[in-house]
PDB file of C-alpha atoms in Angstrom:
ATOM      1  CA  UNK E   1     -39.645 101.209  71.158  1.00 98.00           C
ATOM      2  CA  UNK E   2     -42.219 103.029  69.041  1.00 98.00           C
ATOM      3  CA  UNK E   3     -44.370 101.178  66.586  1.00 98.00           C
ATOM      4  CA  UNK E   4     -46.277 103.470  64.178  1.00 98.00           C
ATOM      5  CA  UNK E   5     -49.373 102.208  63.092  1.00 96.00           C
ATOM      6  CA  UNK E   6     -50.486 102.224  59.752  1.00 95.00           C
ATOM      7  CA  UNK E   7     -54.448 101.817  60.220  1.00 93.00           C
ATOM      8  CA  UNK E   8     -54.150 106.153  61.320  1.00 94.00           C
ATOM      9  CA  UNK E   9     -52.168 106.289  58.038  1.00 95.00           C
ATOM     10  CA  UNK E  10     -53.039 107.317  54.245  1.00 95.00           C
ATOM     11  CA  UNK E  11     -53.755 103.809  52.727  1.00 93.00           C
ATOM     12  CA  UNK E  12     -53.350 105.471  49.078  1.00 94.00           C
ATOM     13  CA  UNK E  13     -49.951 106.255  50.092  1.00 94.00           C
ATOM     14  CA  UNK E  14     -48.592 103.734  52.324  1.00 94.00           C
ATOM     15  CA  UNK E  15     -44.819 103.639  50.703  1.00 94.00           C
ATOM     16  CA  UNK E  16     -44.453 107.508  51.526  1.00 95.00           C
ATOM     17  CA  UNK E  17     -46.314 106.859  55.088  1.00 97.00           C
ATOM     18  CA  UNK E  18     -43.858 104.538  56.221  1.00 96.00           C
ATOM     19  CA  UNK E  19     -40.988 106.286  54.712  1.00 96.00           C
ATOM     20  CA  UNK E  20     -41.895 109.116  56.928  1.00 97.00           C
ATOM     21  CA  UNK E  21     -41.110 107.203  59.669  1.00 97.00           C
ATOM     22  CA  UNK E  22     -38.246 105.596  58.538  1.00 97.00           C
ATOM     23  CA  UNK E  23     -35.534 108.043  58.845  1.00 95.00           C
ATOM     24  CA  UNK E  24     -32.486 107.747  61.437  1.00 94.00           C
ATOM     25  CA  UNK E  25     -31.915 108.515  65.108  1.00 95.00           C
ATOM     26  CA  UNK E  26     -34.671 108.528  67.218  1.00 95.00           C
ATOM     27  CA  UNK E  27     -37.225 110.172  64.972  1.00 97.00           C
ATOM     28  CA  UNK E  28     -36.663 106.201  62.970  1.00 98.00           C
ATOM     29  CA  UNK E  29     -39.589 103.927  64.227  1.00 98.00           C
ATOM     30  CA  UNK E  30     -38.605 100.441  65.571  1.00 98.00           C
ATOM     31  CA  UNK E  31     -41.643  98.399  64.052  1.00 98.00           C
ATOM     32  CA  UNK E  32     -44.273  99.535  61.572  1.00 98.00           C
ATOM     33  CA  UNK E  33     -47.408  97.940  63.103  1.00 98.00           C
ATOM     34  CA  UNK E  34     -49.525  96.926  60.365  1.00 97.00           C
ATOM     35  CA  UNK E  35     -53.620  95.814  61.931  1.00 96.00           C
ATOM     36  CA  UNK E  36     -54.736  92.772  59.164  1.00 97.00           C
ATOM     37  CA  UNK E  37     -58.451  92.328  60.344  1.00 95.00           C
ATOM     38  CA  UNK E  38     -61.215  90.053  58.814  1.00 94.00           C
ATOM     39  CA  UNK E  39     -64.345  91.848  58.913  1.00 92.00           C
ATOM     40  CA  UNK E  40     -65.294  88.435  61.351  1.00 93.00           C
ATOM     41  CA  UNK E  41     -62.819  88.015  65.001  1.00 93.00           C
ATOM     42  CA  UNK E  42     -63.494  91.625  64.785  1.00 93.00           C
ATOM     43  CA  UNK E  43     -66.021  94.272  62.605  1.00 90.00           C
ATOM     44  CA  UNK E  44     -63.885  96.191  60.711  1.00 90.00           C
ATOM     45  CA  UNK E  45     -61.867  95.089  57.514  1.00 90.00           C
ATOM     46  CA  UNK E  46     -58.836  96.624  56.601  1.00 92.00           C
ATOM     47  CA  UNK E  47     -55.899  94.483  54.654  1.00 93.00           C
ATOM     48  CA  UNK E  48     -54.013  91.569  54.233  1.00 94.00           C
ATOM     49  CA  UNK E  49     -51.107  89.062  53.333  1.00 97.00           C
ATOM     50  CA  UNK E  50     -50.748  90.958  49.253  1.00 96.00           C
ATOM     51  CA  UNK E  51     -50.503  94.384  51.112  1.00 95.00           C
ATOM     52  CA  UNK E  52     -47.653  93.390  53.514  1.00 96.00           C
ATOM     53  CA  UNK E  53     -45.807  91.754  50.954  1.00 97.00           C
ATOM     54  CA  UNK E  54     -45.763  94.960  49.260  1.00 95.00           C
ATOM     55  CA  UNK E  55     -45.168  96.920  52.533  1.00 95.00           C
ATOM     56  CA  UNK E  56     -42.178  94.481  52.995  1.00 96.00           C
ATOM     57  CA  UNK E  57     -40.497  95.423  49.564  1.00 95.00           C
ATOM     58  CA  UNK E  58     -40.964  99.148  50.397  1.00 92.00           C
ATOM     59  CA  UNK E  59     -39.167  99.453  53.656  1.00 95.00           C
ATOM     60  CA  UNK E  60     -36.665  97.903  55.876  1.00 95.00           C
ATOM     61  CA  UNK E  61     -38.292  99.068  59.027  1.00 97.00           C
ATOM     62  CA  UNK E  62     -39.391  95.855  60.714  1.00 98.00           C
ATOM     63  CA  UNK E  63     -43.147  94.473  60.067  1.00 98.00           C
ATOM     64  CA  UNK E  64     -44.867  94.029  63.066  1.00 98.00           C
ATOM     65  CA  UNK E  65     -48.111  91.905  62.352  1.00 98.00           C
ATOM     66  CA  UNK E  66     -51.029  92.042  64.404  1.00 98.00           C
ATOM     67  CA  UNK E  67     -53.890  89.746  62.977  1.00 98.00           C
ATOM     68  CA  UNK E  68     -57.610  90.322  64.099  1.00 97.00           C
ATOM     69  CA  UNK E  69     -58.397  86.916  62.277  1.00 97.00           C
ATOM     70  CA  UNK E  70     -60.150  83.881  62.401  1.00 96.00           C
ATOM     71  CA  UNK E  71     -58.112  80.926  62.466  1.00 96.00           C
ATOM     72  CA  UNK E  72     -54.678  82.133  63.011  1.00 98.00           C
ATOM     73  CA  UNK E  73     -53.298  78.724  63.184  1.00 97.00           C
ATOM     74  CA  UNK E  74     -54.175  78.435  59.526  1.00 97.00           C
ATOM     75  CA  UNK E  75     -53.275  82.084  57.898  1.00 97.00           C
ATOM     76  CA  UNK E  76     -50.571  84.057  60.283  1.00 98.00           C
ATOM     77  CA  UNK E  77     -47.668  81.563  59.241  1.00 98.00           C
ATOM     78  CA  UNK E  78     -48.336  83.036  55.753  1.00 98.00           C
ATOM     79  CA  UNK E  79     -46.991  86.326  57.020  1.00 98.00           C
ATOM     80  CA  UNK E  80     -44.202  84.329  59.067  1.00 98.00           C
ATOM     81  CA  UNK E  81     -42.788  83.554  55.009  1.00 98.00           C
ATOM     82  CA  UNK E  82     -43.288  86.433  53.630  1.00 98.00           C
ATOM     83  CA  UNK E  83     -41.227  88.253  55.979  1.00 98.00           C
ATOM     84  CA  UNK E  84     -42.943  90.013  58.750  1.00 98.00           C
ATOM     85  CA  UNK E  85     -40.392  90.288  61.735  1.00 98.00           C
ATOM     86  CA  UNK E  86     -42.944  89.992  64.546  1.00 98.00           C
ATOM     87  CA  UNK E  87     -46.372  87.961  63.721  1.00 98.00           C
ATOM     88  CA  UNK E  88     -48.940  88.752  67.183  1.00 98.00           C
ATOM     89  CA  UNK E  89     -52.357  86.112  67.352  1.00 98.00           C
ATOM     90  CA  UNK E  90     -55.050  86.497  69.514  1.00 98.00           C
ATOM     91  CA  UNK E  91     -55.433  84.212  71.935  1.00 98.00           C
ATOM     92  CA  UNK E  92     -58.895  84.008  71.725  1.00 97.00           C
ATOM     93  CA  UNK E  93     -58.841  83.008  68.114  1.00 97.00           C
ATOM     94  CA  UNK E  94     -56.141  80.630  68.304  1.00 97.00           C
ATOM     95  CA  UNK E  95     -57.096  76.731  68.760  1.00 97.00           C
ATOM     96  CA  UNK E  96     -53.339  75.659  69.306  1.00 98.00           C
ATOM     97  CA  UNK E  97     -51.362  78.852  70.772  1.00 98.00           C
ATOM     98  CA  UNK E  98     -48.726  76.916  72.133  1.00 98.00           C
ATOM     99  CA  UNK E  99     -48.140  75.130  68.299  1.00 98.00           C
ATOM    100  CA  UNK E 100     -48.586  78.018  66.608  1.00 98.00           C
ATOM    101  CA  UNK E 101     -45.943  80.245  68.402  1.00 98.00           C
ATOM    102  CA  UNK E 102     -43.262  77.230  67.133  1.00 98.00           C
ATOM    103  CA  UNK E 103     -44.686  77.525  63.631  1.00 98.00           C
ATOM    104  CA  UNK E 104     -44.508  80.939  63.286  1.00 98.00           C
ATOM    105  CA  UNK E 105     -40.596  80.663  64.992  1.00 98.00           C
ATOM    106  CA  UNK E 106     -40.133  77.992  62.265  1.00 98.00           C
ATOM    107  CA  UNK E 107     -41.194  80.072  59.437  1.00 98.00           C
ATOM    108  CA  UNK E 108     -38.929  83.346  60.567  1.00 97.00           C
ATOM    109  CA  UNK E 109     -41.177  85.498  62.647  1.00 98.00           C
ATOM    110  CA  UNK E 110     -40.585  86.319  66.316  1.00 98.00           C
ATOM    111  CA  UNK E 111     -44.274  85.071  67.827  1.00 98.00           C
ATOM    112  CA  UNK E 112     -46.354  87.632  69.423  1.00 98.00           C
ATOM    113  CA  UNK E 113     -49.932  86.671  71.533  1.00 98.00           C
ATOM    114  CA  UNK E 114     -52.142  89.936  72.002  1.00 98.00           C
ATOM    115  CA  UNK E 115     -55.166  89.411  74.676  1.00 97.00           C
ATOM    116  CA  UNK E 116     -58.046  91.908  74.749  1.00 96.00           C
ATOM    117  CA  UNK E 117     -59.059  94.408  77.971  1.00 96.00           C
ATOM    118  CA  UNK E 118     -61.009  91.863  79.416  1.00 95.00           C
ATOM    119  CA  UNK E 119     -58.924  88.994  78.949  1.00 96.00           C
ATOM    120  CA  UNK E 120     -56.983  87.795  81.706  1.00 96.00           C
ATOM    121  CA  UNK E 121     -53.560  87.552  81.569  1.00 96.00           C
ATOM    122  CA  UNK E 122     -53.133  85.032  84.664  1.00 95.00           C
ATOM    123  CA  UNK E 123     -55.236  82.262  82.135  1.00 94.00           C
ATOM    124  CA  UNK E 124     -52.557  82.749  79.767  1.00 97.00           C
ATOM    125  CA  UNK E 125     -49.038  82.841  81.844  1.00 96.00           C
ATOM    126  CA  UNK E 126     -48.116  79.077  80.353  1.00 96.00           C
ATOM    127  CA  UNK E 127     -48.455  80.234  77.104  1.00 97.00           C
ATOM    128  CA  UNK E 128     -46.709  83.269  76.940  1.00 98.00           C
ATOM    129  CA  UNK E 129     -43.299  80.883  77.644  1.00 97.00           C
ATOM    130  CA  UNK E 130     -43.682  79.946  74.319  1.00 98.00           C
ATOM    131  CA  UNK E 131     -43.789  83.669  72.814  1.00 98.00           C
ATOM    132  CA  UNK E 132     -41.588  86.277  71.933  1.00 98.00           C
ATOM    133  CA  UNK E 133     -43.791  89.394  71.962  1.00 98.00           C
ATOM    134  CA  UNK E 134     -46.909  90.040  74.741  1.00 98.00           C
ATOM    135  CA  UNK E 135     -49.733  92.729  73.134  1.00 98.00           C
ATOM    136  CA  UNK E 136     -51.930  94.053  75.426  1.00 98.00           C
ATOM    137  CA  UNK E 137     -54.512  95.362  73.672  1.00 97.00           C
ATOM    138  CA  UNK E 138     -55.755  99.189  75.664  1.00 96.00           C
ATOM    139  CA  UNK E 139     -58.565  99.699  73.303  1.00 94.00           C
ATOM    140  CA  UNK E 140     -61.352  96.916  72.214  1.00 91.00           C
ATOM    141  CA  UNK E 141     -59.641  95.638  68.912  1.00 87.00           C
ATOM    142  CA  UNK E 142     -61.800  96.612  65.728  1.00 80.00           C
ATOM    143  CA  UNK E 143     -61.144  99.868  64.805  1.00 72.00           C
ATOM    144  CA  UNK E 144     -58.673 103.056  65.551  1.00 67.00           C
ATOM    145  CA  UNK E 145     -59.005 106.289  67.608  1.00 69.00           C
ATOM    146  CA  UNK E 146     -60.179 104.904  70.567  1.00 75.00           C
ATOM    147  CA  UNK E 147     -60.066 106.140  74.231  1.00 86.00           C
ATOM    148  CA  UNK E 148     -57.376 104.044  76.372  1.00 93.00           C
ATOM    149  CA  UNK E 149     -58.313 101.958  78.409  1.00 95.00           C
ATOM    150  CA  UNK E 150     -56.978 102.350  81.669  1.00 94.00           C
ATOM    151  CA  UNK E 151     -57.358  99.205  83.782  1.00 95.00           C
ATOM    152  CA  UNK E 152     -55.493  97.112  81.391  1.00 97.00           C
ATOM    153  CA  UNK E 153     -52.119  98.522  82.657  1.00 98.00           C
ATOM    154  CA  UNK E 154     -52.823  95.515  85.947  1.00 97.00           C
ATOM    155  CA  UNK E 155     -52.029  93.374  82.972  1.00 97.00           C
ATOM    156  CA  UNK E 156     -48.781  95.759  82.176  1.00 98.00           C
ATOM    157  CA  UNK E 157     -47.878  95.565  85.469  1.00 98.00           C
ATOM    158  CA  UNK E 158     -47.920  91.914  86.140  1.00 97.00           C
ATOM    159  CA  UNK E 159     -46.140  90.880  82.716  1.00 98.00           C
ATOM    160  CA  UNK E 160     -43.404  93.557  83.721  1.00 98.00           C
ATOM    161  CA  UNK E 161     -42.355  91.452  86.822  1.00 97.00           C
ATOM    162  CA  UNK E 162     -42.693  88.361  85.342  1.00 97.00           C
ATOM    163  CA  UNK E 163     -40.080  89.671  82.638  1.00 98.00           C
ATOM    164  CA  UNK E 164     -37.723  91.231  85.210  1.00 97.00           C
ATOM    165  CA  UNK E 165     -37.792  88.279  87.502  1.00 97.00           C
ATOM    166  CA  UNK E 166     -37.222  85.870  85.036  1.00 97.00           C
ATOM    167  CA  UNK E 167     -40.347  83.865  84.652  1.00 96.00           C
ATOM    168  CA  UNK E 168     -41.348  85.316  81.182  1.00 97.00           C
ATOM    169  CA  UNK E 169     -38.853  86.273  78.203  1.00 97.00           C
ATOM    170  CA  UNK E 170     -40.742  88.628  75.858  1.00 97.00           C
ATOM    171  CA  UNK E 171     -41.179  92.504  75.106  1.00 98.00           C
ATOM    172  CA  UNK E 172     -44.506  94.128  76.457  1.00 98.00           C
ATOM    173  CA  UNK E 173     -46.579  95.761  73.898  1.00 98.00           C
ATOM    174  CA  UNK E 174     -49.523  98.016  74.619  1.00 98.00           C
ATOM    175  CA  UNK E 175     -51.887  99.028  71.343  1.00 96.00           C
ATOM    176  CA  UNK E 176     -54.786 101.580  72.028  1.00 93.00           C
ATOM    177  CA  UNK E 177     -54.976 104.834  72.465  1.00 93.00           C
ATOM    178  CA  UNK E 178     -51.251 105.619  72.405  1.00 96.00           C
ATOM    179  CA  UNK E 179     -50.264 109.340  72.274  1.00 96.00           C
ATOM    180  CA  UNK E 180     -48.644 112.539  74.290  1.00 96.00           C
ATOM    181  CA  UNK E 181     -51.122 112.000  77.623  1.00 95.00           C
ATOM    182  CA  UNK E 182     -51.194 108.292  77.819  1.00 97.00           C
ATOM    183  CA  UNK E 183     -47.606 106.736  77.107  1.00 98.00           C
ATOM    184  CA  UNK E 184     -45.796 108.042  80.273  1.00 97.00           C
ATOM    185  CA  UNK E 185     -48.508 105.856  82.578  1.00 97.00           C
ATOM    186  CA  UNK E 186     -47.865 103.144  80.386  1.00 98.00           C
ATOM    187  CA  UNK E 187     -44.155 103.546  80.594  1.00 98.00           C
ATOM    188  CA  UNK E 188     -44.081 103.917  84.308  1.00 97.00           C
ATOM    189  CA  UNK E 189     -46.073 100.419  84.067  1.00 97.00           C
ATOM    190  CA  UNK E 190     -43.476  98.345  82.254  1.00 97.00           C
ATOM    191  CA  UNK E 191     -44.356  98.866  78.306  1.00 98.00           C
ATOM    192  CA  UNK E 192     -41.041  98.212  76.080  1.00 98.00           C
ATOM    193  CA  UNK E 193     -43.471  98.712  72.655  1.00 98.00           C
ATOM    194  CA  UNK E 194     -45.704 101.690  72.163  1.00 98.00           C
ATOM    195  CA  UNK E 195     -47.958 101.321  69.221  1.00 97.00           C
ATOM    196  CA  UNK E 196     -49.416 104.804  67.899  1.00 96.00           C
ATOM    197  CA  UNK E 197     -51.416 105.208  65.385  1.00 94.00           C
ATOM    198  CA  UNK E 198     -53.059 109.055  65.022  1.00 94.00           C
ATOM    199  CA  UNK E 199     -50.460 110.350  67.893  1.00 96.00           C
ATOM    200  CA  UNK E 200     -48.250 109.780  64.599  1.00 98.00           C
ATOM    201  CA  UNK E 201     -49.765 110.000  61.471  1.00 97.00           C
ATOM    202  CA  UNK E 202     -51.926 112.444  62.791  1.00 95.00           C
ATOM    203  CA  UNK E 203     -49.225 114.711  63.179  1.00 96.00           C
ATOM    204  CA  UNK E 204     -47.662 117.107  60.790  1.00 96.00           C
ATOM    205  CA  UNK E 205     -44.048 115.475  61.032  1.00 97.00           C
ATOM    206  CA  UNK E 206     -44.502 112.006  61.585  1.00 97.00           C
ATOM    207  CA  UNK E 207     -40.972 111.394  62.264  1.00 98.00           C
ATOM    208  CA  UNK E 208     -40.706 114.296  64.530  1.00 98.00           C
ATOM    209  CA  UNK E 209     -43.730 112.555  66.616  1.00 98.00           C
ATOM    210  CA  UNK E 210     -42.301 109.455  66.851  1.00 98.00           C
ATOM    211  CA  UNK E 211     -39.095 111.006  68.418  1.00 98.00           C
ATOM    212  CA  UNK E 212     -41.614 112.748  70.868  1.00 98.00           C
ATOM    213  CA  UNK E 213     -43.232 109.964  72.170  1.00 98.00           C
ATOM    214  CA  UNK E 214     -40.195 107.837  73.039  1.00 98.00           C
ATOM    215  CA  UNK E 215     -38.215 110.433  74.514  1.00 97.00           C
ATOM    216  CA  UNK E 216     -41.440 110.797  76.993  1.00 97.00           C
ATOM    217  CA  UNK E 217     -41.464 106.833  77.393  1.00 97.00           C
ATOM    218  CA  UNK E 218     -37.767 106.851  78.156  1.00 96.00           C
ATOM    219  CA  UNK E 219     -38.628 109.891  80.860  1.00 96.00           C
ATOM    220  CA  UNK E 220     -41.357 107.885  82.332  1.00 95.00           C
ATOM    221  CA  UNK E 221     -39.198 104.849  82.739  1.00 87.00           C
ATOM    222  CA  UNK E 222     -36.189 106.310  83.826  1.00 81.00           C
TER     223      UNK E 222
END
């Protein structure tokens, strides 16, 4: 699964950006991944709940929410209503993880918990039951373009079994430094969800780069 994400796209043209990925066969993304941050869990502020709604009325690619925010457990079921398929929390913002993955099921929204590079996933296995979606965050979350981080595919790794021996039911994403020379080691590691942000918007034919990258996924897994 490819997720483009919007943060590497042109925010005065956001309809036509995620049109360009919305076409059919494989150069159609699976998710758009949309990065809400609050200028406070993390430096950088970029958009929020008004934009998605908008985003949602535009396209009928799935919304996949990420929120760099303070206080999930009080804001992310907003984006649960509106629509967004897949809703991801931090785990070290949330105060009630384990709630908060029902409430956001109860409003709509698959639940998705994202820990950061240094965050360690065996702290968190009990949780992720609850969850739909694991994001494993390959960059420090804040800002795009970084370099990927390669010690956080342990974490890859170790969800991956869990998942194929039946101890965790949930789809592995990796966001961070996503492109032509990184997704293939990811792959080989267990990722189902590739976010890219520049590796795609970056390009001349979006569409065309999102067929790219999962046909090099699908290689690395086999």
């Amino acid at each position: 699964m490819i997720a483009p994400s919007i943060l590497s796209a042109d925010f005065a043209r956001l309809g036509d950006e995620i049109r360009a990925v919305a076409g059919e066969g494989d150069t159609r993304a699976d998710w758009v991944h949309v990065d809400v941050m609050d200028a406070h869990f993390v430096p950088n502020l970029t958009l929020g709940l008004p934009v998605v709604q908008s985003l949602l009325k535009a396209t009928d690619v799935p919304i996949d929410c990420h929120l760099m925010i303070e206080n999930p457990d009080k804001w992310a079921i907003g984006y649960a209503e509106a629509g967004a398929y897949n809703v991801t929390v931090h785990v070290e913002a949330a105060h009630d993880p384990v709630m908060l993955a029902k409430n956001l099921r109860a409003a709509g929204a698959k639940a998705g918990l994202s820990i950061k590079p240094n965050t360690p996933i065996e702290d968190h296995l009990d949780t992720l039951k609850h969850y739909d979606t694991l994001l494993v965050m390959s960059v420090e979350p804040g800002f795009g373009g970084q370099s990927f981080i390669e010690g956080v595919l342990d974490k890859v790794r170790t969800a991956r079994r869990l998942v194929d021996t039946g101890h965790l039911k949930l789809v592995v994403e990796i966001d961070g430094g996503i492109n032509a020379d990184t997704i293939e080691r990811a792959a080989e590691a267990g990722v189902d969800c590739f976010v890219a942000g520049s590796a795609v918007y970056g390009a001349e034919d979006p569409g065309k780069a999102v067929a790219a990258l999962r046909e090099q996924a699908a290689r690395a897994r086999g």
